[in-house]
């Protein structure tokens, strides 16, 4: 019973995990990206369409990454190069994503593909309790584990990671050290967006191998909130994503058990918790526990006269 | 001579929309010299620095480095040929460690680098200059003085040949400044060149090999050591032969204006910004507050003007308890405030001079008719103030951000003093101002004292404090560590108190 619940937790948490990781990369470079929901949808549709056409799941994931990256580069260009308003541009990106996927997804409705299948890792999957939920999963889930570690190492080990964090904290300092601020920010936005796209593709290639209009159902917004909950750390993003995965799994379980509580109330739970998490994290932020990049949301203009 | 110059600046011009920041600047810097740049605010010093470090691209003119023309399209280009700068606003990331801050400035570091190797390398530079810094400490935990050393180390690890320092002593104790000058002199003797910017005449006289005076975006003259003295430089800068000196009356210590008892204030990190701080301020007194920036001066000013709440202790104005009253009721109790950051706290930059002048009493009957603004009255008030305080306000309806720092400060003073306050809290009121504007601020403070206004003058300029104050108190880590008489004290004594080494 617990094993099944944990398994469902990981599967429900993974798309949110990818999206949160992508958003963290954006925000570490100082750019707020509210286009996550739209980027996930674009990733979901591109992934599904590519797999449907080619029969290859790998190509699907790749297509999701590239499509979301291209869409994210619009946000990058507007906010980094043109120094536009990050909130407005991000919201527009989400609406763009919802609209364009509804339009091009129409012909995909009702088609099916063979989605990701479980691959048991020999040895590890035999572990009691955590064996099956964590090590008898599909390849994308293993990839997400890897990504959590790689992103954390990237932030703290190589010089590029240091440059990326400095660009988000104090772009002028990075600039005077010779870091190409504009390029670094743009790269962070596009690559981060691509990873968000993989989160979307997980929905259409693994969770339910089909295309449904607006299938992300607000998961992108949960990811935006989780970035703050995770204080911009990839490990805490993992914990946060699984917390939400757990709530989703639990409410599905309750529905299956046929409780008398209204389905609508149960379905509301993840979103209700998002609000709760935001309140708690904001209070923590105000108490000074912040890891928030200092220049988050601020455009950088070298010739700005201060 | 010209062949051996390290850097030649030829006829540089830089304009911003509507403003000529640099008109025609030429000067040269020889290898192994300390060259000082003097000029009023708005003379173009910062713009010139930003051109030299590749932040701004000049409209016209040429830079020759080692005799060959150079063009900078980014700070990276200027760093690569060996020009580095310590900015007035530090280019540091407070959340990162000392090591991370310095490492990013290092050239030729592989993407996957060995932490140990570079720690050793940076430690060597620190040892060479006998600096005691822990590489793994996050920068925000360090004093401002220590942060400045990090900025300098960032340039030294890169082997910069020309070091530019923009008012580096503004945040240092006299002892720390002396230490900095020792290091700069040593660097000069090693053949490095230093371009030094300062407002403090004493330092200019002490350290410069040559001085160039900038005025209204033009380089006026370059003088070698021996051909200038303080008066000559001051008159070149502001174009007057006489700097007026103001005579201040002695305080009578009769009537108590303000009393602070055991006041403590906690900051966002939960640490004490003010720690059981007590002092007395008398009517007509000018009380100087000395201390290295960041030792609680800002908290003192903010708690007195109602911007921050005290966690314990009391503030009494004329015997009335005003602790934790809001900004408005403190104002009614008669406390005016000249804030530290005049551009972000003192004014609303995009609003007009007229509007900025009535911000404190916009709701007064004098400026409104029923619920509407009385534009005519507001305009009349502005004309009178502009006249009275000699503000160069530009055309009517001009947003205040287009004014120079000195004129913005005059607007703030005009507004704050308009209600005849009994107490003025002035936080670094002359920071970044040229001599003429600074003198004007001094005059206002002294005039106020003559009419019975008490002033808490928080400043980092010891000359200013010694000249104006009736009494000087010294702050260290939020505590009052000493109280000295400006007539009998020495700069060294104040310096020791500021560094927290002694208490009195």
Coordinates of N, CA and C in Angstrom, one line a residue, chain B residues 155-361:
Chain B
X155 N 41.9 43.1 -8.3 CA 42.7 43.7 -9.3 C 44.1 43.2 -9.3
X156 N 44.6 43.0 -8.0 CA 46.0 42.6 -7.9 C 46.2 41.2 -8.4
X157 N 45.2 40.3 -8.2 CA 45.4 38.9 -8.7 C 45.4 38.9 -10.2
X158 N 44.9 39.9 -10.8 CA 44.9 39.9 -12.3 C 46.1 40.7 -12.8
X159 N 46.9 41.2 -11.9 CA 48.1 41.9 -12.4 C 47.8 43.1 -13.2
X160 N 46.8 43.9 -12.8 CA 46.4 45.1 -13.5 C 47.6 46.1 -13.4
X161 N 47.8 46.8 -14.5 CA 48.9 47.8 -14.5 C 48.4 49.2 -14.1
X162 N 47.1 49.4 -14.4 CA 46.5 50.7 -13.9 C 45.4 50.4 -13.0
X163 N 45.5 50.9 -11.8 CA 44.4 50.7 -10.8 C 43.6 52.0 -10.6
X164 N 42.3 52.0 -10.8 CA 41.5 53.2 -10.6 C 40.8 53.0 -9.3
X165 N 40.8 54.0 -8.4 CA 40.1 53.9 -7.2 C 39.2 55.1 -7.0
X166 N 37.9 54.9 -6.9 CA 36.9 55.9 -6.8 C 36.6 56.2 -5.4
X167 N 37.0 57.3 -4.8 CA 36.8 57.7 -3.4 C 36.9 56.5 -2.5
X168 N 38.1 55.9 -2.5 CA 38.3 54.6 -1.7 C 38.2 54.9 -0.2
X169 N 38.6 56.0 0.3 CA 38.7 56.3 1.7 C 37.4 56.7 2.4
X170 N 36.4 56.8 1.5 CA 35.1 57.3 2.1 C 34.6 56.3 3.2
X171 N 35.0 55.0 3.1 CA 34.4 54.1 4.0 C 35.5 53.6 5.0
X172 N 36.6 54.3 5.1 CA 37.7 53.7 6.0 C 37.9 54.6 7.2
X173 N 38.5 54.0 8.2 CA 39.0 54.8 9.4 C 40.3 55.5 8.9
X174 N 40.7 56.5 9.7 CA 42.0 57.1 9.3 C 43.1 56.1 9.3
X175 N 43.1 55.2 10.2 CA 44.2 54.2 10.3 C 44.1 53.3 9.0
X176 N 42.9 52.9 8.6 CA 42.7 52.0 7.5 C 43.1 52.8 6.2
X177 N 42.8 54.1 6.2 CA 43.2 54.9 5.0 C 44.8 54.9 4.9
X178 N 45.4 55.1 6.1 CA 46.9 55.2 6.1 C 47.4 53.8 5.5
X179 N 46.8 52.7 5.9 CA 47.2 51.4 5.5 C 47.1 51.3 4.0
X180 N 45.9 51.8 3.5 CA 45.7 51.8 2.0 C 46.7 52.6 1.3
X181 N 47.1 53.7 1.8 CA 48.0 54.6 1.2 C 49.4 53.9 1.1
X182 N 49.7 53.2 2.2 CA 51.0 52.5 2.2 C 51.0 51.5 1.1
X183 N 49.9 50.7 0.9 CA 49.8 49.7 -0.1 C 49.9 50.4 -1.5
X184 N 49.2 51.5 -1.7 CA 49.2 52.2 -3.0 C 50.6 52.7 -3.3
X185 N 51.3 53.2 -2.3 CA 52.7 53.7 -2.5 C 53.6 52.5 -2.9
X186 N 53.4 51.4 -2.2 CA 54.2 50.2 -2.5 C 53.9 49.8 -4.0
X187 N 52.7 49.8 -4.4 CA 52.3 49.4 -5.7 C 52.9 50.3 -6.7
X188 N 52.9 51.6 -6.4 CA 53.5 52.6 -7.3 C 55.0 52.3 -7.5
X189 N 55.7 52.0 -6.3 CA 57.1 51.7 -6.4 C 57.4 50.4 -7.2
X190 N 56.4 49.5 -7.3 CA 56.6 48.4 -8.1 C 56.3 48.7 -9.6
X191 N 56.0 49.9 -9.9 CA 55.8 50.3 -11.3 C 54.4 50.3 -11.7
X192 N 53.4 50.1 -10.8 CA 52.0 50.2 -11.2 C 51.6 51.6 -11.2
X193 N 50.5 51.9 -12.0 CA 50.0 53.3 -11.9 C 48.7 53.3 -11.2
X194 N 48.4 54.4 -10.5 CA 47.1 54.5 -9.8 C 46.4 55.8 -10.2
X195 N 45.2 55.6 -10.5 CA 44.3 56.8 -10.8 C 43.4 56.9 -9.6
X196 N 43.5 58.0 -8.9 CA 42.9 58.1 -7.5 C 41.9 59.3 -7.6
X197 N 40.7 59.0 -7.1 CA 39.7 60.0 -7.0 C 39.3 60.3 -5.6
X198 N 39.3 61.5 -5.2 CA 39.0 61.8 -3.8 C 38.5 63.2 -3.7
X199 N 37.6 63.5 -2.6 CA 37.2 64.8 -2.4 C 38.0 65.4 -1.2
X200 N 38.7 64.5 -0.5 CA 39.4 65.0 0.7 C 40.8 65.6 0.4
X201 N 40.9 66.9 0.5 CA 42.1 67.6 0.1 C 43.3 67.0 0.8
X202 N 43.2 66.7 2.1 CA 44.3 66.2 2.9 C 45.0 65.0 2.2
X203 N 44.1 64.1 1.7 CA 44.6 62.9 1.1 C 45.2 63.2 -0.3
X204 N 44.6 64.1 -1.0 CA 45.1 64.5 -2.3 C 46.5 65.0 -2.2
X205 N 46.7 65.9 -1.1 CA 48.0 66.5 -0.9 C 49.0 65.5 -0.5
X206 N 48.5 64.5 0.3 CA 49.5 63.5 0.8 C 50.0 62.5 -0.2
X207 N 49.1 62.1 -1.1 CA 49.5 60.9 -1.9 C 49.8 61.2 -3.4
X208 N 49.4 62.3 -3.9 CA 49.4 62.4 -5.4 C 50.8 62.8 -5.9
X209 N 51.2 62.2 -7.0 CA 52.4 62.7 -7.8 C 51.9 63.8 -8.7
X210 N 50.8 63.6 -9.3 CA 50.2 64.7 -10.2 C 48.7 64.8 -9.9
X211 N 48.2 65.9 -10.2 CA 46.7 66.2 -10.0 C 46.2 66.7 -11.3
X212 N 45.1 66.2 -11.7 CA 44.3 66.8 -12.9 C 43.0 67.2 -12.4
X213 N 42.7 68.5 -12.7 CA 41.4 69.0 -12.3 C 40.4 69.0 -13.5
X214 N 39.2 68.4 -13.2 CA 38.2 68.3 -14.2 C 37.1 69.4 -13.9
X215 N 36.6 70.0 -14.9 CA 35.5 71.0 -14.6 C 34.6 71.0 -15.8
X216 N 33.3 70.8 -15.5 CA 32.3 70.8 -16.5 C 32.6 69.9 -17.7
X217 N 33.1 68.7 -17.5 CA 33.4 67.8 -18.6 C 34.7 68.1 -19.3
X218 N 35.5 69.0 -18.9 CA 36.7 69.3 -19.6 C 37.9 69.2 -18.6
X219 N 39.0 68.7 -19.1 CA 40.2 68.6 -18.3 C 40.8 70.0 -18.3
X220 N 40.9 70.6 -17.1 CA 41.3 72.0 -17.0 C 42.9 72.1 -17.0
X221 N 43.5 71.4 -16.1 CA 45.0 71.5 -16.0 C 45.5 70.3 -15.2
X222 N 46.7 69.9 -15.5 CA 47.4 68.9 -14.8 C 48.6 69.5 -14.1
X223 N 48.8 69.3 -12.8 CA 49.9 69.9 -12.1 C 50.7 68.9 -11.4
X224 N 52.0 68.9 -11.5 CA 52.9 68.0 -10.7 C 53.0 68.4 -9.3
X225 N 53.3 67.5 -8.4 CA 53.5 67.8 -7.0 C 54.5 69.0 -6.8
X226 N 54.1 69.8 -5.9 CA 54.9 71.0 -5.7 C 54.4 72.3 -6.3
X227 N 53.5 72.1 -7.4 CA 53.0 73.2 -8.1 C 51.5 73.5 -7.6
X228 N 51.1 72.8 -6.6 CA 49.7 73.1 -6.1 C 49.7 73.1 -4.6
X229 N 48.7 73.8 -4.1 CA 48.4 73.6 -2.7 C 46.9 73.6 -2.6
X230 N 46.4 73.4 -1.3 CA 44.9 73.1 -1.2 C 44.1 74.3 -1.8
X231 N 44.5 75.5 -1.5 CA 43.7 76.6 -2.0 C 43.7 76.7 -3.5
X232 N 44.9 76.5 -4.1 CA 45.0 76.5 -5.5 C 44.0 75.5 -6.2
X233 N 44.0 74.3 -5.7 CA 43.2 73.2 -6.2 C 41.7 73.6 -6.0
X234 N 41.4 74.0 -4.8 CA 40.0 74.3 -4.5 C 39.5 75.4 -5.5
X235 N 40.3 76.4 -5.7 CA 39.8 77.6 -6.5 C 39.7 77.1 -8.0
X236 N 40.6 76.2 -8.4 CA 40.5 75.7 -9.8 C 39.2 74.9 -9.9
X237 N 38.9 74.1 -8.9 CA 37.7 73.3 -9.0 C 36.4 74.0 -9.1
X238 N 36.3 75.0 -8.1 CA 35.0 75.7 -8.1 C 35.1 77.1 -8.7
X239 N 36.2 77.5 -9.1 CA 36.4 78.8 -9.8 C 36.2 80.0 -8.9
X240 N 36.4 79.8 -7.6 CA 36.3 81.0 -6.7 C 37.6 81.0 -5.9
X241 N 38.0 82.2 -5.6 CA 39.3 82.3 -4.9 C 39.1 82.0 -3.4
X242 N 37.9 82.4 -2.9 CA 37.7 82.3 -1.5 C 36.6 81.3 -1.2
X243 N 36.9 80.3 -0.4 CA 35.9 79.4 0.1 C 35.4 80.0 1.4
X244 N 34.1 80.4 1.5 CA 33.7 81.0 2.7 C 33.8 80.1 3.9
X245 N 34.2 80.6 5.0 CA 34.2 79.8 6.2 C 33.1 80.3 7.2
X246 N 32.4 79.4 7.8 CA 31.3 79.8 8.6 C 31.7 79.7 10.1
X247 N 31.3 80.7 10.8 CA 31.6 80.7 12.3 C 30.4 80.2 13.0
X248 N 30.7 79.2 13.9 CA 29.5 78.6 14.6 C 29.5 79.1 16.0
X249 N 28.3 79.3 16.6 CA 28.2 79.7 17.9 C 28.4 78.5 18.9
X250 N 28.9 78.7 20.1 CA 29.1 77.6 21.0 C 27.7 77.2 21.6
X251 N 27.5 75.9 21.8 CA 26.2 75.5 22.3 C 26.2 75.8 23.8
X252 N 25.0 76.1 24.3 CA 24.9 76.6 25.7 C 24.6 75.4 26.6
X253 N 24.2 74.3 26.1 CA 23.8 73.1 26.9 C 22.8 73.4 27.9
X254 N 21.7 74.2 27.5 CA 20.7 74.5 28.6 C 19.5 73.6 28.5
X255 N 18.9 73.7 27.3 CA 17.6 73.0 27.1 C 17.7 71.7 26.4
X256 N 17.2 70.6 27.0 CA 17.4 69.3 26.3 C 16.4 69.2 25.2
X257 N 16.9 68.9 24.0 CA 16.0 68.7 22.8 C 15.5 67.3 22.6
X258 N 16.5 66.4 22.8 CA 16.2 65.0 22.5 C 17.1 64.1 23.4
X259 N 16.4 63.1 23.9 CA 17.2 62.2 24.7 C 17.0 60.7 24.3
X260 N 18.0 60.0 24.2 CA 17.9 58.6 23.8 C 18.4 57.7 25.0
X261 N 17.5 56.8 25.4 CA 17.9 56.0 26.5 C 17.9 54.5 26.1
X262 N 19.1 53.9 26.2 CA 19.2 52.4 26.0 C 18.5 51.9 24.8
X263 N 18.6 52.6 23.7 CA 17.9 52.2 22.5 C 18.5 51.0 21.8
X264 N 17.7 50.0 21.5 CA 18.2 48.9 20.7 C 17.4 48.7 19.5
X265 N 18.0 48.4 18.3 CA 17.2 48.1 17.1 C 17.8 46.8 16.5
X266 N 16.9 45.9 16.1 CA 17.4 44.7 15.5 C 17.2 44.8 13.9
X267 N 18.1 44.2 13.2 CA 18.0 44.3 11.7 C 17.3 43.0 11.2
X268 N 17.2 42.9 9.9 CA 16.5 41.8 9.3 C 17.1 40.4 9.6
X269 N 18.4 40.4 9.9 CA 19.0 39.2 10.2 C 18.9 38.9 11.7
X270 N 18.2 39.8 12.4 CA 18.0 39.5 13.9 C 19.2 40.0 14.7
X271 N 20.2 40.6 14.1 CA 21.3 41.1 14.8 C 21.1 42.6 15.3
X272 N 21.8 43.0 16.3 CA 21.5 44.3 16.8 C 22.3 45.4 16.0
X273 N 21.5 46.3 15.4 CA 22.1 47.4 14.6 C 22.4 48.5 15.6
X274 N 21.5 48.7 16.6 CA 21.8 49.6 17.7 C 21.8 48.8 19.0
X275 N 22.7 49.0 19.9 CA 22.8 48.2 21.0 C 22.9 49.0 22.3
X276 N 21.8 49.2 23.0 CA 21.7 50.0 24.2 C 22.4 51.3 24.0
X277 N 22.0 52.1 23.0 CA 22.6 53.3 22.7 C 21.9 54.5 23.5
X278 N 22.7 55.3 24.1 CA 22.2 56.4 24.9 C 22.9 57.7 24.5
X279 N 22.2 58.8 24.4 CA 22.8 60.1 24.2 C 21.9 61.2 24.5
X280 N 22.4 62.4 24.6 CA 21.6 63.6 24.9 C 21.9 64.6 23.8
X281 N 20.9 65.3 23.4 CA 21.0 66.4 22.4 C 20.4 67.6 22.9
X282 N 21.2 68.7 22.9 CA 20.6 70.0 23.5 C 20.2 70.9 22.4
X283 N 19.4 71.9 22.8 CA 18.9 72.9 21.8 C 20.1 73.7 21.2
X284 N 20.1 73.8 19.9 CA 21.1 74.5 19.3 C 22.5 73.8 19.2
X285 N 22.5 72.5 19.6 CA 23.7 71.7 19.5 C 23.9 71.1 18.2
X286 N 25.2 71.0 17.8 CA 25.5 70.1 16.6 C 26.3 69.0 17.2
X287 N 25.6 67.8 17.1 CA 26.3 66.6 17.7 C 26.8 65.8 16.5
X288 N 28.1 65.7 16.4 CA 28.7 64.9 15.4 C 28.7 63.4 15.8
X289 N 28.4 62.5 14.8 CA 28.5 61.1 15.0 C 29.5 60.5 14.1
X290 N 30.6 60.0 14.6 CA 31.7 59.4 13.8 C 31.6 57.9 13.8
X291 N 32.2 57.3 12.9 CA 32.2 55.8 12.8 C 32.3 55.4 11.4
X292 N 32.8 54.1 11.3 CA 32.9 53.6 9.9 C 31.5 53.2 9.5
X293 N 31.2 53.5 8.2 CA 29.9 53.2 7.7 C 29.5 51.8 8.0
X294 N 28.2 51.6 8.4 CA 27.7 50.3 8.7 C 27.9 49.9 10.2
X295 N 28.1 50.8 11.0 CA 28.2 50.5 12.5 C 27.0 51.0 13.2
X296 N 25.9 51.1 12.5 CA 24.6 51.5 13.2 C 24.1 52.9 13.0
X297 N 24.9 53.7 12.2 CA 24.5 55.1 12.0 C 23.1 55.2 11.3
X298 N 23.0 54.3 10.3 CA 21.8 54.3 9.5 C 20.6 54.0 10.4
X299 N 20.8 52.9 11.3 CA 19.7 52.5 12.2 C 19.3 53.7 13.1
X300 N 20.3 54.4 13.6 CA 20.1 55.5 14.5 C 19.2 56.6 13.8
X301 N 19.6 56.9 12.5 CA 18.8 57.9 11.8 C 17.4 57.4 11.6
X302 N 17.3 56.1 11.2 CA 16.0 55.6 10.8 C 15.1 55.5 12.0
X303 N 15.6 55.1 13.2 CA 14.8 55.0 14.3 C 14.4 56.4 14.8
X304 N 15.2 57.3 14.7 CA 14.9 58.7 15.1 C 13.8 59.3 14.2
X305 N 13.8 58.9 13.0 CA 12.8 59.5 12.0 C 11.6 58.6 11.8
X306 N 11.5 57.6 12.6 CA 10.3 56.7 12.6 C 10.3 55.7 11.5
X307 N 11.4 55.5 10.7 CA 11.4 54.6 9.7 C 11.6 53.1 10.2
X308 N 12.1 53.0 11.3 CA 12.4 51.7 11.9 C 11.9 51.7 13.3
X309 N 11.5 50.5 13.8 CA 11.0 50.4 15.2 C 12.1 50.0 16.1
X310 N 12.1 50.6 17.3 CA 13.1 50.2 18.3 C 12.6 48.9 19.0
X311 N 13.5 48.0 19.3 CA 13.1 46.8 20.0 C 13.1 47.0 21.5
X312 N 13.9 47.9 22.0 CA 13.8 48.3 23.4 C 14.4 49.7 23.5
X313 N 14.2 50.3 24.7 CA 14.7 51.7 24.9 C 13.7 52.7 24.6
X314 N 14.1 54.0 24.9 CA 13.1 55.1 24.7 C 13.8 56.3 24.0
X315 N 12.9 57.0 23.2 CA 13.4 58.3 22.7 C 12.5 59.4 23.2
X316 N 13.0 60.4 23.8 CA 12.2 61.5 24.4 C 12.6 62.8 23.7
X317 N 11.5 63.4 23.1 CA 11.7 64.7 22.5 C 11.1 65.7 23.5
X318 N 11.9 66.6 24.0 CA 11.4 67.6 24.9 C 10.6 67.0 26.0
X319 N 11.1 65.8 26.5 CA 10.4 65.1 27.6 C 9.3 64.3 27.2
X320 N 8.9 64.3 25.9 CA 7.7 63.6 25.4 C 8.2 62.3 24.8
X321 N 7.6 61.2 25.1 CA 8.0 59.9 24.6 C 7.6 59.7 23.1
X322 N 8.5 59.6 22.2 CA 8.1 59.5 20.8 C 8.6 58.2 20.2
X323 N 9.0 57.2 21.1 CA 9.5 55.9 20.6 C 8.4 55.3 19.7
X324 N 8.9 54.7 18.6 CA 8.0 54.0 17.7 C 6.7 54.7 17.3
X325 N 6.7 56.1 17.2 CA 5.7 56.8 16.6 C 5.9 56.6 15.1
X326 N 4.9 56.9 14.2 CA 5.1 56.7 12.8 C 5.9 57.9 12.3
X327 N 6.3 57.8 11.0 CA 7.1 58.9 10.4 C 6.4 60.2 10.6
X328 N 5.1 60.2 10.4 CA 4.4 61.5 10.4 C 4.3 62.1 11.8
X329 N 4.1 61.3 12.8 CA 4.0 61.9 14.2 C 5.4 62.3 14.7
X330 N 6.4 61.6 14.2 CA 7.8 62.1 14.6 C 8.0 63.4 14.0
X331 N 7.5 63.5 12.8 CA 7.7 64.8 12.1 C 7.0 65.9 12.9
X332 N 5.8 65.6 13.4 CA 5.1 66.6 14.1 C 5.9 66.9 15.4
X333 N 6.5 65.9 16.0 CA 7.4 66.2 17.1 C 8.6 67.0 16.7
X334 N 8.8 67.2 15.4 CA 9.8 68.1 14.9 C 11.1 67.6 14.6
X335 N 11.2 66.4 14.0 CA 12.4 65.8 13.5 C 12.5 65.8 12.0
X336 N 13.5 66.5 11.4 CA 13.6 66.4 10.0 C 14.8 65.5 9.7
X337 N 14.8 65.0 8.4 CA 15.7 63.9 8.0 C 16.3 64.2 6.7
X338 N 17.7 64.2 6.7 CA 18.4 64.2 5.4 C 18.9 62.8 5.2
X339 N 18.3 62.0 4.3 CA 18.7 60.5 4.3 C 20.0 60.3 3.6
X340 N 20.5 59.1 3.8 CA 21.8 58.7 3.3 C 21.7 58.6 1.7
X341 N 20.7 57.9 1.2 CA 20.7 57.7 -0.2 C 19.7 58.7 -0.8
X342 N 20.2 59.8 -1.2 CA 19.3 60.9 -1.5 C 18.5 60.5 -2.8
X343 N 19.0 59.7 -3.7 CA 18.2 59.5 -4.9 C 17.1 58.5 -4.7
X344 N 17.3 57.5 -3.8 CA 16.2 56.5 -3.7 C 15.3 56.7 -2.5
X345 N 15.8 57.4 -1.5 CA 14.9 57.6 -0.3 C 14.5 59.1 -0.2
X346 N 15.4 60.0 -0.6 CA 15.2 61.4 -0.3 C 14.2 62.0 -1.3
X347 N 14.0 61.5 -2.5 CA 13.2 62.1 -3.5 C 12.4 61.0 -4.3
X348 N 11.4 61.5 -5.0 CA 10.7 60.6 -6.0 C 11.3 61.1 -7.4
X349 N 12.3 60.3 -7.9 CA 13.1 60.8 -9.0 C 12.3 61.3 -10.2
X350 N 11.2 60.7 -10.6 CA 10.5 61.0 -11.8 C 9.5 62.2 -11.6
X351 N 9.3 62.6 -10.4 CA 8.4 63.7 -10.2 C 9.1 65.0 -10.2
X352 N 8.4 66.1 -10.3 CA 9.0 67.4 -10.6 C 9.6 68.0 -9.3
X353 N 10.4 69.0 -9.4 CA 11.0 69.7 -8.3 C 9.8 70.2 -7.4
X354 N 8.8 70.8 -8.0 CA 7.7 71.4 -7.3 C 7.1 70.4 -6.4
X355 N 6.8 69.2 -6.9 CA 6.1 68.1 -6.2 C 7.0 67.6 -5.1
X356 N 8.3 67.4 -5.4 CA 9.2 66.9 -4.4 C 9.3 67.9 -3.2
X357 N 9.2 69.2 -3.5 CA 9.3 70.2 -2.4 C 8.1 70.1 -1.4
X358 N 7.0 69.6 -1.8 CA 5.8 69.6 -0.9 C 5.5 68.2 -0.4
X359 N 6.4 67.3 -0.6 CA 6.1 65.9 -0.2 C 5.8 65.7 1.2
X360 N 6.4 66.5 2.1 CA 6.2 66.3 3.5 C 4.9 66.9 4.0
X361 N 4.4 67.9 3.3 CA 3.2 68.5 3.8 C 2.2 68.8 2.6

